[in-house]
Amino acid sequence: MSRFVIALLICLTTSGAMARASGQAQGRLVPLSSGQYSRLSPAIRSALELAKRACGDEYITVRNGFLRYLQGPVGEEFTAVHFDQIGCGNRAEVCTSSGCLHRVFVYRAGLQREVWRGNVFEIDMSIVSGVPSIEVHCGGYDHSCYRRLIWNGSRFR
């Protein structure tokens, strides 16, 4: 009986791990549905229109994680748009050799506005010592090109 229980637990654990792996592997570009698009804020839709124009007004595709969120300590919500996770139809991302456009918006008091923009390889948002920050990675695999920008209440500096 105990061997059966152990075998059952191994099977359940294995199937759960496979489900997590398949969920993480969903990195392909997929069309952004009109329903998903309509649920986005006007500022984010405007940012995506920029990507659409860069694609020659063809439809855009997105990967999971093209939008990332950070809740600030005083109730503001930051949204980062990662253009490296956006593509043109079935083609590759909308980037250049110097990186991809990244934009950060803050939502506070019913208004959303852009507070940072850069053509870089990656950004990560986090809370450092109670203050929102952005870690900017401006070089491909060159880790020497890195800087942290701190939220001052109106911009990242």
Short mmCIF file of N, CA and C in Angstrom, two decimals:
data_model
loop_
_atom_site.label_atom_id
_atom_site.label_comp_id
_atom_site.label_asym_id
_atom_site.label_seq_id
_atom_site.Cartn_x
_atom_site.Cartn_y
_atom_site.Cartn_z
N MET A 1 0.82 -1.19 0.00
CA MET A 1 0.00 0.00 0.00
C MET A 1 0.87 1.26 0.00
N SER A 2 1.93 1.29 0.83
CA SER A 2 2.77 2.48 0.89
C SER A 2 3.51 2.71 -0.43
N ARG A 3 3.87 1.61 -1.14
CA ARG A 3 4.52 1.77 -2.45
C ARG A 3 3.57 2.42 -3.44
N PHE A 4 2.30 2.05 -3.38
CA PHE A 4 1.30 2.64 -4.26
C PHE A 4 1.18 4.14 -3.99
N VAL A 5 1.12 4.52 -2.72
CA VAL A 5 1.01 5.93 -2.35
C VAL A 5 2.23 6.70 -2.83
N ILE A 6 3.42 6.13 -2.65
CA ILE A 6 4.66 6.79 -3.10
C ILE A 6 4.65 6.94 -4.61
N ALA A 7 4.24 5.89 -5.33
CA ALA A 7 4.18 5.96 -6.80
C ALA A 7 3.18 7.02 -7.24
N LEU A 8 2.03 7.08 -6.57
CA LEU A 8 1.02 8.08 -6.90
C LEU A 8 1.55 9.50 -6.67
N LEU A 9 2.24 9.71 -5.56
CA LEU A 9 2.82 11.03 -5.27
C LEU A 9 3.86 11.41 -6.30
N ILE A 10 4.68 10.45 -6.73
CA ILE A 10 5.68 10.74 -7.77
C ILE A 10 4.99 11.15 -9.06
N CYS A 11 3.94 10.44 -9.44
CA CYS A 11 3.20 10.78 -10.66
C CYS A 11 2.57 12.17 -10.57
N LEU A 12 1.98 12.48 -9.44
CA LEU A 12 1.36 13.80 -9.26
C LEU A 12 2.39 14.90 -9.28
N THR A 13 3.53 14.68 -8.63
CA THR A 13 4.60 15.68 -8.61
C THR A 13 5.13 15.90 -10.00
N THR A 14 5.36 14.84 -10.75
CA THR A 14 5.88 14.94 -12.11
C THR A 14 4.92 15.69 -13.01
N SER A 15 3.63 15.38 -12.94
CA SER A 15 2.68 16.06 -13.81
C SER A 15 2.58 17.54 -13.45
N GLY A 16 2.67 17.87 -12.18
CA GLY A 16 2.64 19.27 -11.77
C GLY A 16 3.84 20.04 -12.28
N ALA A 17 5.01 19.42 -12.25
CA ALA A 17 6.23 20.07 -12.74
C ALA A 17 6.14 20.29 -14.24
N MET A 18 5.57 19.33 -14.96
CA MET A 18 5.43 19.48 -16.40
C MET A 18 4.46 20.62 -16.72
N ALA A 19 3.42 20.76 -15.94
CA ALA A 19 2.46 21.84 -16.19
C ALA A 19 3.13 23.19 -15.98
N ARG A 20 3.94 23.32 -14.93
CA ARG A 20 4.64 24.58 -14.70
C ARG A 20 5.62 24.87 -15.83
N ALA A 21 6.33 23.86 -16.27
CA ALA A 21 7.31 24.06 -17.34
C ALA A 21 6.64 24.48 -18.63
N SER A 22 5.50 23.86 -18.95
CA SER A 22 4.83 24.24 -20.19
C SER A 22 4.28 25.66 -20.09
N GLY A 23 3.86 26.07 -18.89
CA GLY A 23 3.38 27.44 -18.72
C GLY A 23 4.50 28.46 -18.89
N GLN A 24 5.67 28.13 -18.42
CA GLN A 24 6.80 29.04 -18.54
C GLN A 24 7.33 29.07 -19.95
N ALA A 25 7.12 28.02 -20.71
CA ALA A 25 7.67 27.94 -22.05
C ALA A 25 6.79 28.66 -23.07
N GLN A 26 5.71 29.27 -22.65
CA GLN A 26 4.83 29.95 -23.57
C GLN A 26 5.37 31.32 -23.91
N GLY A 27 6.57 31.36 -24.49
CA GLY A 27 7.22 32.61 -24.81
C GLY A 27 7.03 33.03 -26.25
N ARG A 28 6.13 32.39 -26.97
CA ARG A 28 5.96 32.74 -28.37
C ARG A 28 5.12 34.00 -28.50
N LEU A 29 5.27 34.66 -29.61
CA LEU A 29 4.48 35.85 -29.90
C LEU A 29 3.08 35.44 -30.34
N VAL A 30 2.07 36.08 -29.76
CA VAL A 30 0.68 35.80 -30.13
C VAL A 30 -0.03 37.14 -30.37
N PRO A 31 -1.01 37.15 -31.27
CA PRO A 31 -1.74 38.41 -31.52
C PRO A 31 -2.43 38.91 -30.25
N LEU A 32 -2.43 40.21 -30.08
CA LEU A 32 -3.14 40.84 -28.97
C LEU A 32 -4.60 40.98 -29.39
N SER A 33 -5.50 40.34 -28.66
CA SER A 33 -6.91 40.37 -29.05
C SER A 33 -7.50 41.76 -28.83
N SER A 34 -8.58 42.02 -29.54
CA SER A 34 -9.23 43.33 -29.38
C SER A 34 -9.79 43.48 -27.97
N GLY A 35 -10.21 42.38 -27.34
CA GLY A 35 -10.69 42.43 -25.96
C GLY A 35 -9.58 42.81 -25.00
N GLN A 36 -8.41 42.19 -25.17
CA GLN A 36 -7.27 42.53 -24.33
C GLN A 36 -6.88 43.99 -24.54
N TYR A 37 -6.86 44.40 -25.79
CA TYR A 37 -6.47 45.77 -26.13
C TYR A 37 -7.42 46.78 -25.51
N SER A 38 -8.71 46.51 -25.57
CA SER A 38 -9.69 47.47 -25.05
C SER A 38 -9.63 47.60 -23.53
N ARG A 39 -9.11 46.58 -22.83
CA ARG A 39 -9.01 46.65 -21.37
C ARG A 39 -7.79 47.45 -20.91
N LEU A 40 -6.89 47.77 -21.83
CA LEU A 40 -5.71 48.55 -21.46
C LEU A 40 -6.06 50.03 -21.31
N SER A 41 -5.28 50.72 -20.51
CA SER A 41 -5.52 52.16 -20.32
C SER A 41 -5.19 52.92 -21.61
N PRO A 42 -5.74 54.12 -21.78
CA PRO A 42 -5.43 54.92 -22.98
C PRO A 42 -3.92 55.16 -23.16
N ALA A 43 -3.19 55.38 -22.08
CA ALA A 43 -1.75 55.63 -22.19
C ALA A 43 -1.02 54.39 -22.72
N ILE A 44 -1.40 53.22 -22.26
CA ILE A 44 -0.76 51.99 -22.72
C ILE A 44 -1.16 51.70 -24.16
N ARG A 45 -2.42 51.93 -24.50
CA ARG A 45 -2.85 51.74 -25.90
C ARG A 45 -2.09 52.67 -26.82
N SER A 46 -1.85 53.90 -26.39
CA SER A 46 -1.07 54.84 -27.19
C SER A 46 0.36 54.34 -27.40
N ALA A 47 0.96 53.77 -26.35
CA ALA A 47 2.30 53.20 -26.48
C ALA A 47 2.30 52.05 -27.48
N LEU A 48 1.26 51.23 -27.47
CA LEU A 48 1.18 50.11 -28.40
C LEU A 48 0.94 50.58 -29.84
N GLU A 49 0.26 51.71 -29.98
CA GLU A 49 0.07 52.28 -31.32
C GLU A 49 1.43 52.66 -31.92
N LEU A 50 2.35 53.11 -31.10
CA LEU A 50 3.71 53.41 -31.56
C LEU A 50 4.35 52.15 -32.13
N ALA A 51 4.19 51.03 -31.45
CA ALA A 51 4.73 49.76 -31.93
C ALA A 51 4.05 49.37 -33.24
N LYS A 52 2.76 49.57 -33.31
CA LYS A 52 2.02 49.22 -34.53
C LYS A 52 2.50 50.04 -35.71
N ARG A 53 2.76 51.34 -35.50
CA ARG A 53 3.29 52.18 -36.58
C ARG A 53 4.68 51.70 -37.01
N ALA A 54 5.50 51.30 -36.02
CA ALA A 54 6.83 50.79 -36.34
C ALA A 54 6.75 49.49 -37.15
N CYS A 55 5.64 48.79 -37.01
CA CYS A 55 5.41 47.55 -37.76
C CYS A 55 4.75 47.81 -39.11
N GLY A 56 4.67 49.05 -39.52
CA GLY A 56 4.03 49.37 -40.79
C GLY A 56 2.52 49.24 -40.72
N ASP A 57 1.96 49.56 -39.57
CA ASP A 57 0.51 49.48 -39.31
C ASP A 57 -0.05 48.07 -39.47
N GLU A 58 0.82 47.09 -39.38
CA GLU A 58 0.37 45.70 -39.39
C GLU A 58 0.05 45.35 -37.94
N TYR A 59 -0.67 44.25 -37.72
CA TYR A 59 -1.03 43.90 -36.36
C TYR A 59 0.22 43.56 -35.54
N ILE A 60 0.13 43.79 -34.24
CA ILE A 60 1.26 43.47 -33.37
C ILE A 60 0.98 42.18 -32.63
N THR A 61 2.06 41.53 -32.24
CA THR A 61 1.97 40.33 -31.44
C THR A 61 2.73 40.58 -30.15
N VAL A 62 2.37 39.86 -29.11
CA VAL A 62 2.99 40.10 -27.80
C VAL A 62 3.33 38.77 -27.13
N ARG A 63 4.30 38.84 -26.22
CA ARG A 63 4.64 37.71 -25.37
C ARG A 63 4.10 38.00 -23.97
N ASN A 64 3.90 36.94 -23.19
CA ASN A 64 3.58 37.15 -21.78
C ASN A 64 4.69 38.01 -21.19
N GLY A 65 4.33 39.00 -20.40
CA GLY A 65 5.33 39.86 -19.78
C GLY A 65 5.63 41.13 -20.56
N PHE A 66 4.87 41.41 -21.63
CA PHE A 66 5.13 42.66 -22.34
C PHE A 66 4.73 43.86 -21.49
N LEU A 67 3.84 43.63 -20.53
CA LEU A 67 3.50 44.63 -19.52
C LEU A 67 3.90 44.06 -18.17
N ARG A 68 4.58 44.86 -17.36
CA ARG A 68 4.94 44.43 -16.00
C ARG A 68 4.55 45.54 -15.04
N TYR A 69 4.14 45.12 -13.85
CA TYR A 69 3.55 46.05 -12.88
C TYR A 69 4.35 46.05 -11.59
N LEU A 70 4.32 47.20 -10.93
CA LEU A 70 4.92 47.33 -9.60
C LEU A 70 4.01 48.23 -8.78
N GLN A 71 3.61 47.75 -7.62
CA GLN A 71 2.80 48.56 -6.70
C GLN A 71 3.74 49.35 -5.82
N GLY A 72 3.61 50.67 -5.84
CA GLY A 72 4.44 51.53 -5.02
C GLY A 72 3.96 51.57 -3.58
N PRO A 73 4.81 52.00 -2.66
CA PRO A 73 4.47 51.98 -1.24
C PRO A 73 3.39 52.98 -0.82
N VAL A 74 3.13 54.01 -1.63
CA VAL A 74 2.08 54.97 -1.26
C VAL A 74 0.87 54.86 -2.18
N GLY A 75 0.69 53.68 -2.82
CA GLY A 75 -0.50 53.42 -3.60
C GLY A 75 -0.40 53.63 -5.09
N GLU A 76 0.69 54.21 -5.57
CA GLU A 76 0.82 54.38 -7.00
C GLU A 76 1.13 53.03 -7.65
N GLU A 77 0.72 52.88 -8.91
CA GLU A 77 1.02 51.66 -9.65
C GLU A 77 1.85 52.01 -10.87
N PHE A 78 2.98 51.33 -11.02
CA PHE A 78 3.87 51.53 -12.15
C PHE A 78 3.63 50.42 -13.16
N THR A 79 3.59 50.79 -14.43
CA THR A 79 3.45 49.83 -15.51
C THR A 79 4.59 50.04 -16.49
N ALA A 80 5.34 48.99 -16.76
CA ALA A 80 6.43 49.05 -17.73
C ALA A 80 6.00 48.34 -19.00
N VAL A 81 6.20 48.98 -20.14
CA VAL A 81 5.93 48.37 -21.44
C VAL A 81 7.28 47.96 -22.01
N HIS A 82 7.44 46.67 -22.25
CA HIS A 82 8.69 46.11 -22.77
C HIS A 82 8.50 45.82 -24.26
N PHE A 83 9.04 46.70 -25.10
CA PHE A 83 8.87 46.55 -26.53
C PHE A 83 9.65 45.35 -27.07
N ASP A 84 10.60 44.82 -26.29
CA ASP A 84 11.29 43.61 -26.73
C ASP A 84 10.37 42.39 -26.68
N GLN A 85 9.22 42.54 -26.06
CA GLN A 85 8.23 41.46 -25.97
C GLN A 85 7.07 41.68 -26.94
N ILE A 86 7.27 42.60 -27.90
CA ILE A 86 6.26 42.94 -28.90
C ILE A 86 6.86 42.68 -30.27
N GLY A 87 6.08 42.10 -31.15
CA GLY A 87 6.55 41.82 -32.50
C GLY A 87 5.56 42.29 -33.55
N CYS A 88 6.00 42.24 -34.79
CA CYS A 88 5.18 42.62 -35.94
C CYS A 88 4.65 41.36 -36.59
N GLY A 89 3.38 41.10 -36.48
CA GLY A 89 2.84 39.88 -37.08
C GLY A 89 3.62 38.69 -36.59
N ASN A 90 4.22 37.96 -37.50
CA ASN A 90 5.03 36.80 -37.13
C ASN A 90 6.52 37.10 -37.14
N ARG A 91 6.90 38.37 -37.32
CA ARG A 91 8.31 38.73 -37.35
C ARG A 91 8.83 38.98 -35.95
N ALA A 92 10.10 39.25 -35.87
CA ALA A 92 10.78 39.44 -34.58
C ALA A 92 10.36 40.75 -33.91
N GLU A 93 10.95 41.00 -32.76
CA GLU A 93 10.63 42.15 -31.94
C GLU A 93 10.91 43.47 -32.65
N VAL A 94 10.38 44.53 -32.09
CA VAL A 94 10.56 45.89 -32.59
C VAL A 94 11.74 46.51 -31.85
N CYS A 95 12.95 46.20 -32.29
CA CYS A 95 14.15 46.66 -31.60
C CYS A 95 15.20 47.11 -32.59
N THR A 96 16.24 47.75 -32.08
CA THR A 96 17.40 48.13 -32.88
C THR A 96 18.64 47.51 -32.24
N SER A 97 19.78 47.75 -32.84
CA SER A 97 21.02 47.20 -32.29
C SER A 97 21.38 47.84 -30.94
N SER A 98 20.82 49.00 -30.64
CA SER A 98 21.11 49.65 -29.36
C SER A 98 20.12 49.28 -28.26
N GLY A 99 19.23 48.35 -28.55
CA GLY A 99 18.27 47.91 -27.55
C GLY A 99 16.85 48.07 -28.02
N CYS A 100 15.94 47.98 -27.07
CA CYS A 100 14.51 48.08 -27.35
C CYS A 100 13.92 49.20 -26.50
N LEU A 101 12.90 49.80 -27.04
CA LEU A 101 12.21 50.84 -26.30
C LEU A 101 11.55 50.22 -25.07
N HIS A 102 11.67 50.89 -23.96
CA HIS A 102 10.98 50.54 -22.72
C HIS A 102 10.37 51.83 -22.20
N ARG A 103 9.12 51.76 -21.77
CA ARG A 103 8.44 52.94 -21.23
C ARG A 103 7.82 52.57 -19.90
N VAL A 104 7.86 53.51 -18.96
CA VAL A 104 7.27 53.28 -17.64
C VAL A 104 6.23 54.37 -17.40
N PHE A 105 5.07 53.93 -16.94
CA PHE A 105 3.96 54.83 -16.63
C PHE A 105 3.62 54.69 -15.15
N VAL A 106 3.13 55.77 -14.57
CA VAL A 106 2.64 55.70 -13.19
C VAL A 106 1.16 56.04 -13.21
N TYR A 107 0.40 55.29 -12.42
CA TYR A 107 -1.02 55.54 -12.25
C TYR A 107 -1.22 55.96 -10.80
N ARG A 108 -1.75 57.19 -10.64
CA ARG A 108 -1.96 57.73 -9.30
C ARG A 108 -3.05 58.78 -9.38
N ALA A 109 -3.93 58.75 -8.40
CA ALA A 109 -5.02 59.72 -8.30
C ALA A 109 -5.88 59.75 -9.57
N GLY A 110 -6.12 58.58 -10.16
CA GLY A 110 -6.98 58.50 -11.32
C GLY A 110 -6.34 58.88 -12.64
N LEU A 111 -5.07 59.22 -12.64
CA LEU A 111 -4.38 59.62 -13.87
C LEU A 111 -3.18 58.72 -14.12
N GLN A 112 -2.93 58.46 -15.41
CA GLN A 112 -1.74 57.69 -15.77
C GLN A 112 -0.90 58.55 -16.71
N ARG A 113 0.41 58.58 -16.43
CA ARG A 113 1.31 59.36 -17.28
C ARG A 113 2.66 58.66 -17.37
N GLU A 114 3.37 58.97 -18.45
CA GLU A 114 4.69 58.40 -18.65
C GLU A 114 5.69 59.10 -17.74
N VAL A 115 6.55 58.30 -17.08
CA VAL A 115 7.54 58.87 -16.18
C VAL A 115 8.97 58.48 -16.54
N TRP A 116 9.14 57.57 -17.51
CA TRP A 116 10.48 57.22 -17.97
C TRP A 116 10.37 56.54 -19.32
N ARG A 117 11.38 56.76 -20.17
CA ARG A 117 11.45 56.13 -21.49
C ARG A 117 12.91 55.96 -21.85
N GLY A 118 13.27 54.81 -22.40
CA GLY A 118 14.64 54.60 -22.82
C GLY A 118 14.75 53.46 -23.82
N ASN A 119 15.73 53.58 -24.71
CA ASN A 119 16.02 52.53 -25.67
C ASN A 119 17.19 51.73 -25.10
N VAL A 120 16.88 50.66 -24.38
CA VAL A 120 17.86 49.89 -23.63
C VAL A 120 17.58 48.39 -23.83
N PHE A 121 18.44 47.55 -23.29
CA PHE A 121 18.25 46.12 -23.45
C PHE A 121 17.24 45.53 -22.47
N GLU A 122 17.15 46.07 -21.27
CA GLU A 122 16.20 45.54 -20.30
C GLU A 122 16.04 46.52 -19.16
N ILE A 123 14.89 46.48 -18.51
CA ILE A 123 14.69 47.20 -17.26
C ILE A 123 14.00 46.26 -16.29
N ASP A 124 14.29 46.44 -15.03
CA ASP A 124 13.63 45.71 -13.95
C ASP A 124 13.14 46.73 -12.94
N MET A 125 11.90 46.61 -12.52
CA MET A 125 11.36 47.50 -11.51
C MET A 125 11.36 46.77 -10.17
N SER A 126 11.67 47.50 -9.11
CA SER A 126 11.65 46.91 -7.77
C SER A 126 11.51 48.01 -6.73
N ILE A 127 11.30 47.59 -5.50
CA ILE A 127 11.28 48.51 -4.36
C ILE A 127 12.61 48.33 -3.63
N VAL A 128 13.36 49.42 -3.50
CA VAL A 128 14.65 49.39 -2.81
C VAL A 128 14.58 50.33 -1.62
N SER A 129 14.74 49.80 -0.45
CA SER A 129 14.65 50.58 0.78
C SER A 129 13.34 51.38 0.84
N GLY A 130 12.26 50.76 0.40
CA GLY A 130 10.96 51.39 0.47
C GLY A 130 10.64 52.36 -0.65
N VAL A 131 11.55 52.49 -1.65
CA VAL A 131 11.36 53.45 -2.73
C VAL A 131 11.36 52.70 -4.07
N PRO A 132 10.38 52.96 -4.96
CA PRO A 132 10.39 52.33 -6.28
C PRO A 132 11.65 52.71 -7.05
N SER A 133 12.19 51.74 -7.79
CA SER A 133 13.38 52.00 -8.60
C SER A 133 13.31 51.20 -9.89
N ILE A 134 14.12 51.62 -10.85
CA ILE A 134 14.28 50.91 -12.12
C ILE A 134 15.75 50.58 -12.27
N GLU A 135 16.05 49.34 -12.55
CA GLU A 135 17.41 48.94 -12.90
C GLU A 135 17.47 48.89 -14.42
N VAL A 136 18.32 49.73 -15.01
CA VAL A 136 18.42 49.85 -16.46
C VAL A 136 19.67 49.10 -16.92
N HIS A 137 19.48 48.17 -17.85
CA HIS A 137 20.58 47.41 -18.44
C HIS A 137 20.75 47.92 -19.87
N CYS A 138 21.75 48.77 -20.07
CA CYS A 138 21.88 49.43 -21.36
C CYS A 138 22.81 48.72 -22.33
N GLY A 139 23.50 47.69 -21.92
CA GLY A 139 24.37 46.93 -22.81
C GLY A 139 23.89 45.50 -22.91
N GLY A 140 24.00 44.90 -24.08
CA GLY A 140 23.54 43.53 -24.29
C GLY A 140 24.02 42.59 -23.20
N TYR A 141 25.21 42.05 -23.38
CA TYR A 141 25.75 41.13 -22.38
C TYR A 141 26.84 41.81 -21.56
N ASP A 142 27.00 43.11 -21.77
CA ASP A 142 28.00 43.88 -21.05
C ASP A 142 27.37 44.38 -19.75
N HIS A 143 27.69 43.74 -18.66
CA HIS A 143 27.08 44.09 -17.38
C HIS A 143 27.65 45.37 -16.77
N SER A 144 28.65 45.96 -17.44
CA SER A 144 29.20 47.21 -16.91
C SER A 144 28.27 48.38 -17.21
N CYS A 145 27.38 48.22 -18.16
CA CYS A 145 26.45 49.29 -18.50
C CYS A 145 25.14 49.03 -17.75
N TYR A 146 25.09 49.52 -16.54
CA TYR A 146 23.96 49.29 -15.64
C TYR A 146 23.81 50.51 -14.76
N ARG A 147 22.58 50.91 -14.54
CA ARG A 147 22.36 52.00 -13.58
C ARG A 147 21.00 51.83 -12.93
N ARG A 148 20.89 52.34 -11.73
CA ARG A 148 19.63 52.30 -10.98
C ARG A 148 19.07 53.71 -10.91
N LEU A 149 17.82 53.85 -11.28
CA LEU A 149 17.12 55.12 -11.19
C LEU A 149 16.10 55.02 -10.06
N ILE A 150 16.03 56.05 -9.25
CA ILE A 150 15.18 56.07 -8.06
C ILE A 150 14.01 57.02 -8.29
N TRP A 151 12.83 56.61 -7.84
CA TRP A 151 11.62 57.41 -7.94
C TRP A 151 11.70 58.58 -6.96
N ASN A 152 11.52 59.81 -7.47
CA ASN A 152 11.56 60.98 -6.61
C ASN A 152 10.17 61.57 -6.33
N GLY A 153 9.14 60.84 -6.69
CA GLY A 153 7.77 61.31 -6.50
C GLY A 153 7.14 61.82 -7.77
N SER A 154 7.97 62.14 -8.78
CA SER A 154 7.43 62.58 -10.05
C SER A 154 8.13 61.94 -11.27
N ARG A 155 9.38 61.52 -11.09
CA ARG A 155 10.17 60.90 -12.16
C ARG A 155 11.17 59.92 -11.58
N PHE A 156 11.73 59.08 -12.46
CA PHE A 156 12.86 58.23 -12.06
C PHE A 156 14.13 58.97 -12.43
N ARG A 157 15.02 59.15 -11.43
CA ARG A 157 16.29 59.88 -11.64
C ARG A 157 17.44 59.07 -11.11
#
